[in-house]
Short mmCIF file of C-alpha atoms and ligand atoms in Angstrom, two decimals:
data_model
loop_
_atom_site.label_atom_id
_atom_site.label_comp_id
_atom_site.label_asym_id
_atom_site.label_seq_id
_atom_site.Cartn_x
_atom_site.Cartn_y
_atom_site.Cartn_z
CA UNK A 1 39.82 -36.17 -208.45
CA UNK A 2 36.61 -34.30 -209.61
CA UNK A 3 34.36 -33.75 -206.15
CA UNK A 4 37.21 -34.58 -203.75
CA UNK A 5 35.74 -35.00 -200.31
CA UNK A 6 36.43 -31.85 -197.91
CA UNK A 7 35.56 -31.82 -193.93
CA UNK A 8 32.37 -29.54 -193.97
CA UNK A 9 34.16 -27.41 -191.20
CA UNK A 10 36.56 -26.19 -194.96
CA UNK A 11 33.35 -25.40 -196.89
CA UNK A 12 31.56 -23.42 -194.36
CA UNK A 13 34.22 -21.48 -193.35
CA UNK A 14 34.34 -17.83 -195.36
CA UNK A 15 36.62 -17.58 -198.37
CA UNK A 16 38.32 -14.57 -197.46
CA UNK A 17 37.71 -11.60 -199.17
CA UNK A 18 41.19 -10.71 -198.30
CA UNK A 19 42.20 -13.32 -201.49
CA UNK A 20 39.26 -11.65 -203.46
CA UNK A 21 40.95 -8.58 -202.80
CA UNK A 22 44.49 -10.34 -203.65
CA UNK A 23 43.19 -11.34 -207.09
CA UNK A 24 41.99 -8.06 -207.83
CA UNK A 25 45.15 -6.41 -207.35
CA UNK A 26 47.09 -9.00 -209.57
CA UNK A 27 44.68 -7.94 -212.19
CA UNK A 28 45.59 -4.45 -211.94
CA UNK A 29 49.14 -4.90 -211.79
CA UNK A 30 48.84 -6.96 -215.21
CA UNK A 31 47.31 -4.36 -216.48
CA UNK A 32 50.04 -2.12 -215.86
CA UNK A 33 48.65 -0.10 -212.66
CA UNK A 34 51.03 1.28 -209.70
CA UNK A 35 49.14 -0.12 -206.61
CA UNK A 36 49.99 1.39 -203.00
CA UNK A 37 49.79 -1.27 -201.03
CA UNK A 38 48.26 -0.78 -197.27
CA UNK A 39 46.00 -4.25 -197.60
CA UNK A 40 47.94 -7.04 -195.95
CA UNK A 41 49.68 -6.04 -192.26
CA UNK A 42 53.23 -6.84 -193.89
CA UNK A 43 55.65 -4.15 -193.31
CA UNK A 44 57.99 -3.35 -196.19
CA UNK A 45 60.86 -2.07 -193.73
CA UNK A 46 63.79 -4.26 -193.78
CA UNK A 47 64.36 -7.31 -191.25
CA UNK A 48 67.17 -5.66 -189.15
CA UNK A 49 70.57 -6.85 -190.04
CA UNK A 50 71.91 -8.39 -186.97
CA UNK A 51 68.52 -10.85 -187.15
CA UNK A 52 69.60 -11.40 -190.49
CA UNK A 53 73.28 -12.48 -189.10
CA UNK A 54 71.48 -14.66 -186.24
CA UNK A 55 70.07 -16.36 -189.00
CA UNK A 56 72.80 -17.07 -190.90
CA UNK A 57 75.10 -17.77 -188.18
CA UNK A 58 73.33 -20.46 -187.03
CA UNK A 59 72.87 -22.73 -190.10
CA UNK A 60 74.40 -26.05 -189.32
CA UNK A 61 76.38 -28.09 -191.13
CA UNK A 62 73.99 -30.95 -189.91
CA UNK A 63 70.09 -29.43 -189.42
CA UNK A 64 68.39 -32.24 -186.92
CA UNK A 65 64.41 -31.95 -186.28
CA UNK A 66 64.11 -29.20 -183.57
CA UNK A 67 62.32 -29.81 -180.67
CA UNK A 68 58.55 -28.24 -179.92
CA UNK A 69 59.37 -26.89 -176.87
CA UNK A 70 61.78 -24.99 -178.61
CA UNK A 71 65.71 -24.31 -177.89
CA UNK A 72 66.38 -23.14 -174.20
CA UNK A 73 68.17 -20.27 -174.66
CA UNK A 74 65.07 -19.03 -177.12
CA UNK A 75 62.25 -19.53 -173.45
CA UNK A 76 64.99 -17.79 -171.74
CA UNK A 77 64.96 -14.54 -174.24
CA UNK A 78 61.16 -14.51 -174.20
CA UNK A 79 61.09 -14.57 -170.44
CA UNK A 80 63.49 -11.68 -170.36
CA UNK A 81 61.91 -9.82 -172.51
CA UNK A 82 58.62 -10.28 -170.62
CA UNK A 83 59.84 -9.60 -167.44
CA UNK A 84 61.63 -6.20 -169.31
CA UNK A 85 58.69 -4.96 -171.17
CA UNK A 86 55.74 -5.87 -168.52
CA UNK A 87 57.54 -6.71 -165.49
CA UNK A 88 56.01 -10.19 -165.56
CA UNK A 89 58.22 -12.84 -163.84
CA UNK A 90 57.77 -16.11 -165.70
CA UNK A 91 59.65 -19.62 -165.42
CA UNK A 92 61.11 -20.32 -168.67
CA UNK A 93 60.50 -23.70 -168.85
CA UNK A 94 57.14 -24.26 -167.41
CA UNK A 95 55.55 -21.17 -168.59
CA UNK A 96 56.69 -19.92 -172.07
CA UNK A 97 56.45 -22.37 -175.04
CA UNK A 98 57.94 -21.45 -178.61
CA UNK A 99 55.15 -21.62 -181.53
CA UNK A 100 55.97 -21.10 -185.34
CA UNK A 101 54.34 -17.55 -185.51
CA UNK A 102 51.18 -16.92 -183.32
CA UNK A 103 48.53 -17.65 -186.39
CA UNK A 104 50.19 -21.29 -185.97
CA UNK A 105 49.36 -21.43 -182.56
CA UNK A 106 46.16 -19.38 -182.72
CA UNK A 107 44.57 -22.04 -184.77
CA UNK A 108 46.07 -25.28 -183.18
CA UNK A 109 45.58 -24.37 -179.35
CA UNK A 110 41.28 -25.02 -178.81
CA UNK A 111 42.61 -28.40 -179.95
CA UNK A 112 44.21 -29.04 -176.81
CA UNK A 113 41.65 -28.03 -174.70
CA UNK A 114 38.41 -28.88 -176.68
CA UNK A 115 36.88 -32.25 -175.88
CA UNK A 116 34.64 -31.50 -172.63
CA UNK A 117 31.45 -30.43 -171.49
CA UNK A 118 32.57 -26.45 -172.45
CA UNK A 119 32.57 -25.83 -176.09
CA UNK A 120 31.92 -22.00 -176.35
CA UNK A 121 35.01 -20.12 -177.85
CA UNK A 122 34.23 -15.89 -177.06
CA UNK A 123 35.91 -13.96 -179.49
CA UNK A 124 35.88 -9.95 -181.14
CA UNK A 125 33.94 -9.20 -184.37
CA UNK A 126 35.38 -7.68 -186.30
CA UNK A 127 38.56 -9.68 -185.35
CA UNK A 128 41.74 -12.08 -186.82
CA UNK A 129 39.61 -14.47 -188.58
CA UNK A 130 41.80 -17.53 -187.21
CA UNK A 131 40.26 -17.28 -183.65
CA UNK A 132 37.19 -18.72 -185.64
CA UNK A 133 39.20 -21.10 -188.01
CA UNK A 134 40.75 -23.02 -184.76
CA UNK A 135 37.80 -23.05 -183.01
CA UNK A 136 35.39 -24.60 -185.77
CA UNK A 137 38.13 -26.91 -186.65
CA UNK A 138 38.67 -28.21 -183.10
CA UNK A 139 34.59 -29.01 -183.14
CA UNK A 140 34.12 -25.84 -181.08
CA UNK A 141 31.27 -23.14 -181.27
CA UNK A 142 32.21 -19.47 -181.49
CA UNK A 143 30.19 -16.57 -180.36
CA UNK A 144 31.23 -13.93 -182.14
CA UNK A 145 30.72 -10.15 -180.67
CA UNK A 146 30.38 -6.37 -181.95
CA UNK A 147 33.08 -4.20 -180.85
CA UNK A 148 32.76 -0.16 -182.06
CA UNK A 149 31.97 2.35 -180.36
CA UNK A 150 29.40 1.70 -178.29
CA UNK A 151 31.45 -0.66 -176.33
CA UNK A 152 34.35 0.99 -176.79
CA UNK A 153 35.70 -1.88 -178.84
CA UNK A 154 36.02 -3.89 -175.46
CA UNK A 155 35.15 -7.43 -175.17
CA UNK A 156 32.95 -7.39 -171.89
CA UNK A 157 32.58 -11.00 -170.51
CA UNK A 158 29.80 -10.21 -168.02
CA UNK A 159 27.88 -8.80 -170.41
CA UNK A 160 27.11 -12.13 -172.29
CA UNK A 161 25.55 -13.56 -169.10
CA UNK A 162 25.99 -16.54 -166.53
CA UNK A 163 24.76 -18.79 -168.75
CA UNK A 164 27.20 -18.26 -171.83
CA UNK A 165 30.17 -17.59 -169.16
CA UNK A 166 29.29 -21.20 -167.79
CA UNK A 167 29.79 -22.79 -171.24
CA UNK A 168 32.65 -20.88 -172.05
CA UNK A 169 35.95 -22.89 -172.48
CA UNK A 170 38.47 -20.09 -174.32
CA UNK A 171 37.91 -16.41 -174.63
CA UNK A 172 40.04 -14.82 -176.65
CA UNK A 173 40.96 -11.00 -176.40
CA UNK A 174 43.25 -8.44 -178.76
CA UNK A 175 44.44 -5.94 -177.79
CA UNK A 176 46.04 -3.25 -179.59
CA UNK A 177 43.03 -4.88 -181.77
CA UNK A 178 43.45 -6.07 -185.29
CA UNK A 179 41.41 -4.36 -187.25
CA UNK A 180 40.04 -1.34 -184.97
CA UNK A 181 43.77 -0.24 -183.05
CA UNK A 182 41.79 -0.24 -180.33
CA UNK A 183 43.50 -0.65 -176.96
CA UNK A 184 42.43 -2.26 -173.47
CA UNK A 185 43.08 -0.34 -170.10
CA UNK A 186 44.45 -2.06 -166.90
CA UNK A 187 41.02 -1.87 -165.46
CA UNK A 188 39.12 -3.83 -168.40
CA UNK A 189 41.91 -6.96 -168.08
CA UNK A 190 41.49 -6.80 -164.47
CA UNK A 191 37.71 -7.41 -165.37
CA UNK A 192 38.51 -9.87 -168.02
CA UNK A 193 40.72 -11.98 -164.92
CA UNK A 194 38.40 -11.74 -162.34
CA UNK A 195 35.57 -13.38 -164.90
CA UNK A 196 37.73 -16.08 -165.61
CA UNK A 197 38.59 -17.10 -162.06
CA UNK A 198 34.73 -16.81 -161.07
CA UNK A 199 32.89 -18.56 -164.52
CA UNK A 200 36.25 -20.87 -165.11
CA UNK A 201 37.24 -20.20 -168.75
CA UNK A 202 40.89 -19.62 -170.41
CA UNK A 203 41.70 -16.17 -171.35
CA UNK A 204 43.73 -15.83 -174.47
CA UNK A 205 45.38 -12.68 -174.94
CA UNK A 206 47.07 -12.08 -178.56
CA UNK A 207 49.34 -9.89 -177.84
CA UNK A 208 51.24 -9.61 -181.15
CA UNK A 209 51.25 -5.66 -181.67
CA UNK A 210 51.66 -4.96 -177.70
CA UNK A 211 55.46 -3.33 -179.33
CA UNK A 212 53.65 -0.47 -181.84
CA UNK A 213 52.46 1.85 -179.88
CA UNK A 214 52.54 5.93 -180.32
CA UNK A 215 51.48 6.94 -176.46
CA UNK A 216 51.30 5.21 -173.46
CA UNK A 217 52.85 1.49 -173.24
CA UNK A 218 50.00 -1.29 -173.93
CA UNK A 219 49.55 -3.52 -170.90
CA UNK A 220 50.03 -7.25 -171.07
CA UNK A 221 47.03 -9.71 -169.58
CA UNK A 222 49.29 -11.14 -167.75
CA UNK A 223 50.36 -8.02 -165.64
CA UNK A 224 46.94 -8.51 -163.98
CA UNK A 225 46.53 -12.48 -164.06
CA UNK A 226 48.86 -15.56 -164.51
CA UNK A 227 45.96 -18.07 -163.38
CA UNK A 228 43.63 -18.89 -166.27
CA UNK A 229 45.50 -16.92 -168.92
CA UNK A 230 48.04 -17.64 -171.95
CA UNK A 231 49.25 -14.55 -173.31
CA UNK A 232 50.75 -14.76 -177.16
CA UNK A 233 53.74 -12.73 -178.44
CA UNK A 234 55.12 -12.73 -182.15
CA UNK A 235 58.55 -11.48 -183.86
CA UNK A 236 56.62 -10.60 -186.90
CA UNK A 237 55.66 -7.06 -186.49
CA UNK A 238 57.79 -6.43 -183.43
CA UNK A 239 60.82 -7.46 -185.05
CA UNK A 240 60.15 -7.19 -189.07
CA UNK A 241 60.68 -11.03 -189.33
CA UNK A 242 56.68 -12.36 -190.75
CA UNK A 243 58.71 -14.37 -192.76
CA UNK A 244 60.42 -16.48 -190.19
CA UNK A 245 57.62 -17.75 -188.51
CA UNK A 246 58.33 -17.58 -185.01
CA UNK A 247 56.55 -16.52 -181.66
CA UNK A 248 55.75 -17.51 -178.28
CA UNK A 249 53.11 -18.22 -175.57
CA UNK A 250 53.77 -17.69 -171.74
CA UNK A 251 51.16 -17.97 -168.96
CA UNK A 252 49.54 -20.23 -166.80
CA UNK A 253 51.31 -23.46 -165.93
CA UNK A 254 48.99 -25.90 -166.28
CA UNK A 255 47.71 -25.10 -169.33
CA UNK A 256 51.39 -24.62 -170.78
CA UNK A 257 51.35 -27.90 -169.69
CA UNK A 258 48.97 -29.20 -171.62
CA UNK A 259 49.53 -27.21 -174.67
CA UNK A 260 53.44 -28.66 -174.53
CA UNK A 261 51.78 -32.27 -174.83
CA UNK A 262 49.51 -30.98 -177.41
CA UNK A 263 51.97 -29.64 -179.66
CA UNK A 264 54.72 -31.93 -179.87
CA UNK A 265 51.95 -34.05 -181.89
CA UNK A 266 51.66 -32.10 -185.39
CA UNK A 267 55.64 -31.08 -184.85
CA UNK A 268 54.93 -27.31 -185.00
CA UNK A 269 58.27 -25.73 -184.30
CA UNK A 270 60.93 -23.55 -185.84
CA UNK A 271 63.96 -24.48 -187.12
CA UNK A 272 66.59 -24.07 -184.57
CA UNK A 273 68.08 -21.29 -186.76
CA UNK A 274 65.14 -18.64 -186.95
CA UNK A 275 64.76 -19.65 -182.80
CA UNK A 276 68.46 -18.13 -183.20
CA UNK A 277 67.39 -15.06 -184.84
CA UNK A 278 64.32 -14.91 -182.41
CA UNK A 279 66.34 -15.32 -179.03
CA UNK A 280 68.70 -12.49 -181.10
CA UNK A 281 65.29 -10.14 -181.24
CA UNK A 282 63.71 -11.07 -177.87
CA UNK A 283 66.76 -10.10 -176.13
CA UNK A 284 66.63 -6.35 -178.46
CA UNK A 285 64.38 -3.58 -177.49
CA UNK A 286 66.31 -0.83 -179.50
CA UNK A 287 65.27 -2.26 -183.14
CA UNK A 288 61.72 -2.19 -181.86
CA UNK A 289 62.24 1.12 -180.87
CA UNK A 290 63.46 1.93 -184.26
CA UNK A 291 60.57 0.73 -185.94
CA UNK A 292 57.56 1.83 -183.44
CA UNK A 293 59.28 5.32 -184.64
CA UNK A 294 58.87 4.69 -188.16
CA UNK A 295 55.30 3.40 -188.19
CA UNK A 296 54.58 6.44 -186.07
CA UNK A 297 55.49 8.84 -188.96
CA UNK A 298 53.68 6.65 -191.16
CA UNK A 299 50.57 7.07 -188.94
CA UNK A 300 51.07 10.61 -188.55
CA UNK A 301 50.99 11.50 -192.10
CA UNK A 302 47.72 9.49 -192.50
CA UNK A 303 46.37 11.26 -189.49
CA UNK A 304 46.75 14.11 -191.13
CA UNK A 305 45.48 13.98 -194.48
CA UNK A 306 42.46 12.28 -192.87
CA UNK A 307 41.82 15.38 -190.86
CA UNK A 308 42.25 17.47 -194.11
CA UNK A 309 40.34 15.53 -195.87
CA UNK A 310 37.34 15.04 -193.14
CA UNK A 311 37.49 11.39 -192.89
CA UNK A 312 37.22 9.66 -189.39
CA UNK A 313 39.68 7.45 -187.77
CA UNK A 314 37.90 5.49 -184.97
CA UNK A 315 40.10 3.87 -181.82
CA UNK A 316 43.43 3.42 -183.50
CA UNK A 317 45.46 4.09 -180.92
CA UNK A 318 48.25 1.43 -181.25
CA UNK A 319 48.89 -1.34 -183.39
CA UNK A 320 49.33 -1.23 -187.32
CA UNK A 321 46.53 -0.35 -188.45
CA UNK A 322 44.16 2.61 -189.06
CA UNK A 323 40.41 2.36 -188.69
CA UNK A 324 38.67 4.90 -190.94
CA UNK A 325 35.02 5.29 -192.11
CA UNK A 326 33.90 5.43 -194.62
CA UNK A 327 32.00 8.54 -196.43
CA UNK A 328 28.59 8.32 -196.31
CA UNK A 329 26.75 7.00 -199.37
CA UNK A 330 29.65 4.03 -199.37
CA UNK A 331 30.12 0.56 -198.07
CA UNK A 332 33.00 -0.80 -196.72
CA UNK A 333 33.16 -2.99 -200.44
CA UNK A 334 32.22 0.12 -202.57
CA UNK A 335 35.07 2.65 -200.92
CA UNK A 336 37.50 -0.25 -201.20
CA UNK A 337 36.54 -0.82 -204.84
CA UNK A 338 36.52 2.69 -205.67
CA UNK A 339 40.12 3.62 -204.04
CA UNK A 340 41.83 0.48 -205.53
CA UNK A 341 40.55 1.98 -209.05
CA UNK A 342 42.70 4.65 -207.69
CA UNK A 343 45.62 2.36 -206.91
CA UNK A 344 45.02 2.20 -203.15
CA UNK A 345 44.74 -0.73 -201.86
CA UNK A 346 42.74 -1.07 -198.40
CA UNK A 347 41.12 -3.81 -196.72
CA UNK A 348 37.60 -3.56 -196.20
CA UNK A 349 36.22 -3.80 -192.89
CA UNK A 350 33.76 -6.63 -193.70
CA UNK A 351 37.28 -8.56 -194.55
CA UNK A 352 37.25 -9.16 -190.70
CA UNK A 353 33.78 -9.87 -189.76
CA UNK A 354 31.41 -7.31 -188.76
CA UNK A 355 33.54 -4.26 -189.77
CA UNK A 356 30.98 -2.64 -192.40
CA UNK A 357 31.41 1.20 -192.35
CA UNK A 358 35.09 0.81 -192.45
CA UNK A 359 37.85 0.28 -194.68
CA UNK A 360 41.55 -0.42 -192.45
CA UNK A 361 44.55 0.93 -193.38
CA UNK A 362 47.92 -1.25 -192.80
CA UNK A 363 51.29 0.88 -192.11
CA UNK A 364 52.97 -1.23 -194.29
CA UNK A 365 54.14 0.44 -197.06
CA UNK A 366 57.62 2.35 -197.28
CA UNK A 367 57.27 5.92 -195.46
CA UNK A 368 58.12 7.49 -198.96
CA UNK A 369 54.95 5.31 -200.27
CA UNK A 370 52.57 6.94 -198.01
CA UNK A 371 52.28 10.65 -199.84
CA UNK A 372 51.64 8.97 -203.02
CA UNK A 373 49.02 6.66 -201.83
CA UNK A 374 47.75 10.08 -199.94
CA UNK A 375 47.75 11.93 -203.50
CA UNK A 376 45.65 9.28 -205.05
CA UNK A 377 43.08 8.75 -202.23
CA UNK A 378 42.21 12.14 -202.39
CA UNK A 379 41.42 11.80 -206.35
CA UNK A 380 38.70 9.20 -204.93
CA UNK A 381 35.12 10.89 -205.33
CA UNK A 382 33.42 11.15 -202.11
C1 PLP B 401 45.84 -10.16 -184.36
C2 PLP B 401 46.83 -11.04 -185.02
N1 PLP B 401 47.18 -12.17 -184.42
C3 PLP B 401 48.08 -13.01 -184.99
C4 PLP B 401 48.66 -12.72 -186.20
C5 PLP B 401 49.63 -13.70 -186.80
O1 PLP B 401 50.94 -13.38 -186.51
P1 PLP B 401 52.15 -14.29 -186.95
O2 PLP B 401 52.80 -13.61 -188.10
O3 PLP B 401 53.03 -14.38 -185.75
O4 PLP B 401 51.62 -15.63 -187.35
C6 PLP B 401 48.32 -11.56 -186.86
C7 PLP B 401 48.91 -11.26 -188.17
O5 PLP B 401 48.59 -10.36 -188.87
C8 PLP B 401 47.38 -10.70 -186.25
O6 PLP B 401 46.99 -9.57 -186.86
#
């Protein structure tokens, strides 16, 4: 078909410069180049072996459709682990609902709710693009705001005013933040509840890096709120397993409620043997251990030749990702450009909205890959 038709909401969306980037790098490889890769948030590090097992174990002989709620025993292991981690209490079956990673049910869930008189969707900027996918799909407006440092990469709801808070339907929070690393104290959720209650709008906490952390323990949304909030959880970084597809949400009730009617529509769940392997690593915390340890030396060895090499790392205080600025005289695009010449790849900040000044560095890699990808970045021309 030659001009195939294509719902406006596809065209006006931003072609990610993360595949711009993607091409680039293919390019280079073709060409013979050693890239260190610390673009895409995909850890190298194994998929622990008894996940691996859970897998395999539980391949039937016959596989039948699984169900969208997902398998029991699966909302069991998320409550525990819940209730272990936060100290959150939460009825398996009314409150936690299996997804097929969180990006899955990032982008379906403003469908469920969208259709009323509220059609604002809050999110961060820079932030995971798919808050804004979902919402412009679901016929939703976003408002889009600045985090950095002179809001402390926080998300403030009372400072967009009555009248935005009044049209608000979903605001959506991160936090340890993808891109920035930035975290949220107790304090700023409690904030973030008490607006919802009084101006009526869902919270939605993504939650997916609350397990990589190098100091104190990130705190859960829903340690501070049940009513108005949906929290989402994912065995991707926690648990090495992007691959599988598999997460959760837990939260409110009601809106579970309607989000369980919602979903069993486009059949979004995971096969009932990677809900195997996920009940195996929701039930774990010692492999998540393992690995916050490992991305910890990764960070550490960054953090260092950053120092000597006086280049800034802003917020970055959990999660998998560094933050750094860029040298003056660059753009995000232009130090990006210039260190993938180099064979480092980066993402630049503009890859996530408004991020420009920054370039963010993924822990992905192998440990060993990191002094390599140190010793070329510092051939980079400041
Ligand atoms: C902030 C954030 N939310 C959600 C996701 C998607 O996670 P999943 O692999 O569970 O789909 C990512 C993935 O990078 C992310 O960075």
């Amino acid at each position: 078909m030659k001009s195939p038709p294509q719902n406006p909401v596809l065209s006006a969306l931003p072609v990610g410069l993360m595949s711009a980037l993607e091409e680039r790098k293919q390019a280079l490889r073709a060409a013979g180049k050693t890239l260190h890769d610390f673009g895409l948030g995909d850890p190298m590090e194994p998929t622990p072996e008894f996940l691996r097992q859970a897998l395999r174990d539980a391949v039937p002989e016959v596989s039948q459709y699984p169900s969208a709620q997902g398998t029991p025993a699966l909302r069991r292991a998320c409550a525990g682990y819940l209730e272990r981690r936060f100290g959150v209490r939460v009825d398996p079956d009314r409150q936690v609902l299996p997804a097929t990673g969180a990006k899955e049910t990032i982008f379906h869930l403003p469908l469920a709710f969208a259709g009323g008189t509220r059609r604002k969707v809050v999110m961060p900027d820079p932030g995971y693009p798919t808050y804004e996918a979902g919402t412009r799909f679901a016929g939703l407006e976003p408002i889009k705001i600045p985090l950095g440092e002179h809001n402390r990469f926080l998300l403030e709801p009372e400072a967009l005013g009555e009248a935005v808070l009044a049209e608000t339907l979903l605001f959506w929070i991160c936090y340890p933040h993808n891109p920035t690393g930035a975290v949220a104290t107790r304090a700023y959720l409690g904030r973030v509840g008490e607006a919802a209650r009084r101006h009526g709008f869902i919270v939605v906490s993504d939650e997916c890096y609350a397990d990589i952390y190098f100091g104190e323990r990130p705190a859960s949304m829903l340690e501070v709120q049940v009513e108005n909030v949906l929290a989402i959880h994912s065995c991707s970084k926690r648990s090495g397993m992007t691959g599988y597809r598999s997460g959760f949400l837990a939260g409110d009730p009601d809106l579970v409620a309607v989000l369980r009617r919602m979903r069993s529509h486009p059949g979004v769940a995971s096969p009932d043997f990677v809900s195997a392997a996920a009940t195996a690593a929701w039930s774990d915390d010692a492999h998540a251990a393992a690995r916050r340890e490992r991305f910890g030396e990764k960070r550490e060895r960054f953090l260092r030749f950053f120092a000597a090499h006086g280049l800034e790392v802003h917020a970055s205080e959990a999660g998998l990702y560094l933050w750094v600025k860029v040298p003056r005289g660059h753009t995000s695009g232009s130090y990006a450009a210039a260190l993938l010449e180099e064979g480092v790849v980066v993402a630049p900040g503009t890859a996530f909205g408004a991020g420009e000044g920054y370039v963010r560095v993924a822990l992905a890699p192998a440990l060993e890959a990191c002094d390599a990808a140190c010793a070329a970045w510092a051939r980079v021309k400041t």
